[in-house]
Amino acid sequence: MVPFTLLVSTIVLSVGLCTANTLHGNSFDAITGCLQFDDVPGYNDTPAYFATNTFRNVGRTSNSRYFRIGIVGANDGHIRFGRSAFPFDENVVELVLSGWGNTQSVARRQIRRRNQSFNNVLLKEASTPKLLHRSRPFVFRMEVFENGRVQLTKDGERRPFFEYSDSQNVIPADYMAFVKWDVNLIYFYDCPLNDDGGVSDESVLLRCSLA
């Protein structure tokens, strides 16, 4: 019985060490391979829209495209996407993450003119306290469906923390821009995709066995 007890103790210790390493890794490992954008314009400045067909990392399903994005900053991440690089006088989607003092997120349909006047139509608002952090990245997947549904899902999770649908005004994510509100932000985009979804017990044990 002594050898059997020793074997069980060794397995438990190995799994414990592996789990600890999984849970306490460097948070910046999540943005390895991403492109960085830190010259972020203000809310009413003219943003640079990036063509998503030039991204190296775009996931595709039969009815959607998805992107992996990271944000470092205390509050108010703003992502816009639409059909063109200069979307004046046409609708874009504006997503606000951790606005209103890092307490809630919203989706809007926005039309903006060349004089920077704009109109917003609220599509969804939800309580999302403390999503963003000033010194570590918040990384998530943004999936844009052909029927107007958009889902945002945290790294390592399977269920969206924010989603909405605007089937009457479908706006594709052909071009994407990043802006800020009242604090400096760093965006990470075109990130390598984590298509394994959430971290399961089986995947943790597999990594342990390969270590």
Short mmCIF file of C-alpha atoms in Angstrom, two decimals:
data_model
loop_
_atom_site.label_atom_id
_atom_site.label_comp_id
_atom_site.label_asym_id
_atom_site.label_seq_id
_atom_site.Cartn_x
_atom_site.Cartn_y
_atom_site.Cartn_z
CA MET A 1 0.00 0.00 0.00
CA VAL A 2 2.91 2.39 0.52
CA PRO A 3 3.85 2.64 -3.20
CA PHE A 4 0.18 3.25 -4.13
CA THR A 5 -0.14 6.07 -1.57
CA LEU A 6 3.04 7.68 -2.87
CA LEU A 7 1.77 7.52 -6.46
CA VAL A 8 -1.54 9.20 -5.58
CA SER A 9 0.28 11.94 -3.65
CA THR A 10 2.55 12.59 -6.63
CA ILE A 11 -0.40 12.91 -9.03
CA VAL A 12 -2.25 15.31 -6.72
CA LEU A 13 0.87 17.44 -6.28
CA SER A 14 1.51 17.58 -10.04
CA VAL A 15 -2.05 18.61 -10.85
CA GLY A 16 -1.96 21.23 -8.09
CA LEU A 17 1.22 22.78 -9.48
CA CYS A 18 -0.12 22.77 -13.01
CA THR A 19 -3.41 24.39 -11.96
CA ALA A 20 -1.51 27.07 -10.05
CA ASN A 21 0.59 27.86 -13.12
CA THR A 22 -2.55 28.02 -15.27
CA LEU A 23 -4.37 30.41 -12.95
CA HIS A 24 -1.46 32.72 -12.11
CA GLY A 25 0.28 33.23 -15.46
CA ASN A 26 1.34 36.66 -16.69
CA SER A 27 -1.81 38.43 -17.89
CA PHE A 28 0.13 39.97 -20.78
CA ASP A 29 0.72 36.50 -22.24
CA ALA A 30 -2.84 36.80 -23.58
CA ILE A 31 -1.81 39.51 -26.08
CA THR A 32 1.20 37.68 -27.52
CA GLY A 33 1.10 38.02 -31.30
CA CYS A 34 -1.38 40.93 -31.32
CA LEU A 35 -0.88 44.24 -33.09
CA GLN A 36 -0.68 47.23 -30.72
CA PHE A 37 -2.42 50.58 -31.18
CA ASP A 38 -1.59 53.25 -28.60
CA ASP A 39 -1.93 56.54 -30.52
CA VAL A 40 -5.63 56.51 -29.73
CA PRO A 41 -7.70 59.52 -30.87
CA GLY A 42 -10.29 61.22 -28.71
CA TYR A 43 -13.99 60.54 -29.01
CA ASN A 44 -14.65 63.41 -31.44
CA ASP A 45 -11.39 63.16 -33.36
CA THR A 46 -11.25 61.45 -36.74
CA PRO A 47 -10.23 57.83 -36.14
CA ALA A 48 -8.22 55.57 -38.42
CA TYR A 49 -10.34 52.65 -39.62
CA PHE A 50 -8.41 49.42 -40.22
CA ALA A 51 -9.53 47.13 -43.04
CA THR A 52 -10.30 43.80 -41.41
CA ASN A 53 -9.60 41.92 -44.66
CA THR A 54 -5.92 42.69 -44.01
CA PHE A 55 -5.98 41.04 -40.57
CA ARG A 56 -4.01 37.82 -40.23
CA ASN A 57 -6.37 36.41 -37.61
CA VAL A 58 -10.06 36.36 -38.51
CA GLY A 59 -12.29 33.46 -37.50
CA ARG A 60 -15.13 32.42 -39.77
CA THR A 61 -18.24 30.32 -39.42
CA SER A 62 -21.03 29.75 -41.93
CA ASN A 63 -22.75 32.97 -40.79
CA SER A 64 -20.25 35.08 -38.83
CA ARG A 65 -16.75 36.49 -38.49
CA TYR A 66 -14.94 36.89 -35.19
CA PHE A 67 -11.96 38.83 -33.91
CA ARG A 68 -9.91 38.73 -30.73
CA ILE A 69 -9.20 42.12 -29.12
CA GLY A 70 -7.50 43.40 -25.96
CA ILE A 71 -7.76 46.70 -24.08
CA VAL A 72 -5.58 48.19 -21.34
CA GLY A 73 -7.07 51.20 -19.58
CA ALA A 74 -9.19 52.20 -16.62
CA ASN A 75 -12.51 52.68 -18.43
CA ASP A 76 -14.40 53.57 -21.60
CA GLY A 77 -13.06 51.39 -24.37
CA HIS A 78 -14.71 52.44 -27.64
CA ILE A 79 -14.77 50.23 -30.73
CA ARG A 80 -16.47 51.26 -33.96
CA PHE A 81 -16.98 49.17 -37.07
CA GLY A 82 -18.70 49.60 -40.40
CA ARG A 83 -18.58 49.26 -44.17
CA SER A 84 -15.92 51.79 -45.17
CA ALA A 85 -12.69 53.49 -44.13
CA PHE A 86 -14.34 56.93 -44.06
CA PRO A 87 -17.88 56.26 -42.85
CA PHE A 88 -19.21 59.81 -42.84
CA ASP A 89 -22.97 60.08 -43.23
CA GLU A 90 -23.42 56.34 -42.88
CA ASN A 91 -24.19 54.04 -39.99
CA VAL A 92 -21.51 52.38 -37.89
CA VAL A 93 -21.71 50.30 -34.73
CA GLU A 94 -20.17 51.81 -31.61
CA LEU A 95 -19.43 49.53 -28.65
CA VAL A 96 -18.59 51.16 -25.31
CA LEU A 97 -16.92 48.82 -22.82
CA SER A 98 -16.79 49.75 -19.13
CA GLY A 99 -18.16 53.24 -19.51
CA TRP A 100 -19.70 55.35 -16.77
CA GLY A 101 -16.89 54.77 -14.29
CA ASN A 102 -16.19 51.17 -15.35
CA THR A 103 -19.74 50.06 -14.56
CA GLN A 104 -21.64 49.33 -17.79
CA SER A 105 -21.34 48.65 -21.50
CA VAL A 106 -23.54 49.75 -24.39
CA ALA A 107 -24.02 49.16 -28.10
CA ARG A 108 -25.13 52.00 -30.37
CA ARG A 109 -25.87 52.57 -34.00
CA GLN A 110 -24.17 55.84 -34.86
CA ILE A 111 -24.16 58.18 -37.84
CA ARG A 112 -21.39 60.79 -37.85
CA ARG A 113 -20.95 63.76 -40.17
CA ARG A 114 -17.82 65.49 -41.44
CA ASN A 115 -18.20 68.29 -38.88
CA GLN A 116 -18.13 65.54 -36.19
CA SER A 117 -21.75 66.04 -35.20
CA PHE A 118 -23.43 62.68 -34.69
CA ASN A 119 -26.58 60.86 -33.67
CA ASN A 120 -26.68 57.71 -31.56
CA VAL A 121 -29.39 55.06 -31.37
CA LEU A 122 -29.09 52.88 -28.26
CA LEU A 123 -29.23 49.18 -29.11
CA LYS A 124 -28.34 47.59 -25.77
CA GLU A 125 -27.00 48.49 -22.34
CA ALA A 126 -25.87 46.13 -19.61
CA SER A 127 -24.16 46.23 -16.25
CA THR A 128 -20.53 45.09 -16.66
CA PRO A 129 -18.67 46.30 -13.55
CA LYS A 130 -14.86 46.36 -13.50
CA LEU A 131 -14.25 44.85 -16.92
CA LEU A 132 -11.28 47.06 -17.71
CA HIS A 133 -8.11 47.62 -15.71
CA ARG A 134 -5.49 50.34 -16.03
CA SER A 135 -2.52 47.96 -15.84
CA ARG A 136 -3.57 44.62 -17.36
CA PRO A 137 -5.29 43.67 -20.61
CA PHE A 138 -8.92 42.69 -20.88
CA VAL A 139 -9.06 40.26 -23.80
CA PHE A 140 -12.25 39.10 -25.50
CA ARG A 141 -13.72 37.76 -28.71
CA MET A 142 -16.03 39.92 -30.80
CA GLU A 143 -18.26 37.89 -33.12
CA VAL A 144 -20.30 39.69 -35.79
CA PHE A 145 -23.10 37.69 -37.41
CA GLU A 146 -24.65 38.23 -40.83
CA ASN A 147 -28.10 38.67 -39.25
CA GLY A 148 -27.07 41.68 -37.15
CA ARG A 149 -26.23 39.87 -33.91
CA VAL A 150 -23.00 40.77 -32.10
CA GLN A 151 -21.54 38.81 -29.18
CA LEU A 152 -18.64 39.68 -26.88
CA THR A 153 -17.08 36.81 -24.93
CA LYS A 154 -14.23 36.96 -22.40
CA ASP A 155 -11.14 34.87 -22.98
CA GLY A 156 -11.55 31.51 -21.27
CA GLU A 157 -15.35 31.68 -21.16
CA ARG A 158 -18.01 30.23 -23.44
CA ARG A 159 -21.03 32.44 -22.74
CA PRO A 160 -21.06 36.07 -23.96
CA PHE A 161 -20.91 38.78 -21.32
CA PHE A 162 -22.61 41.18 -23.76
CA GLU A 163 -24.72 40.68 -26.88
CA TYR A 164 -27.37 42.41 -28.93
CA SER A 165 -29.19 42.09 -32.24
CA ASP A 166 -30.07 44.74 -34.82
CA SER A 167 -31.52 42.68 -37.66
CA GLN A 168 -33.14 45.67 -39.39
CA ASN A 169 -29.80 47.48 -39.78
CA VAL A 170 -27.10 44.88 -40.39
CA ILE A 171 -23.65 46.50 -40.35
CA PRO A 172 -20.62 44.36 -41.28
CA ALA A 173 -17.25 44.65 -39.55
CA ASP A 174 -15.33 45.42 -42.75
CA TYR A 175 -13.46 48.30 -41.10
CA MET A 176 -12.68 48.80 -37.42
CA ALA A 177 -11.57 51.81 -35.35
CA PHE A 178 -10.63 52.50 -31.73
CA VAL A 179 -11.13 55.72 -29.78
CA LYS A 180 -11.02 56.90 -26.16
CA TRP A 181 -13.15 59.04 -23.88
CA ASP A 182 -11.39 60.55 -20.84
CA VAL A 183 -8.38 58.28 -20.13
CA ASN A 184 -5.52 56.93 -22.21
CA LEU A 185 -5.99 53.44 -23.59
CA ILE A 186 -3.92 50.84 -25.42
CA TYR A 187 -5.69 48.52 -27.85
CA PHE A 188 -4.47 45.15 -29.08
CA TYR A 189 -6.08 43.85 -32.25
CA ASP A 190 -5.61 41.19 -34.93
CA CYS A 191 -4.80 38.84 -32.05
CA PRO A 192 -4.24 35.11 -32.57
CA LEU A 193 -7.53 33.28 -32.12
CA ASN A 194 -8.19 30.98 -29.19
CA ASP A 195 -10.60 28.64 -30.89
CA ASP A 196 -10.57 26.14 -28.02
CA GLY A 197 -13.00 28.43 -26.15
CA GLY A 198 -13.06 28.14 -22.37
CA VAL A 199 -10.44 26.25 -20.40
CA SER A 200 -11.81 22.85 -19.42
CA ASP A 201 -10.56 20.39 -16.82
CA GLU A 202 -9.54 18.04 -19.61
CA SER A 203 -7.33 20.67 -21.29
CA VAL A 204 -5.63 21.48 -17.98
CA LEU A 205 -4.88 17.79 -17.37
CA LEU A 206 -3.59 17.41 -20.92
CA ARG A 207 -1.17 20.29 -20.45
CA CYS A 208 -0.05 18.71 -17.16
CA SER A 209 0.65 15.39 -18.85
CA LEU A 210 2.68 17.11 -21.57
CA ALA A 211 4.70 19.30 -19.18
#
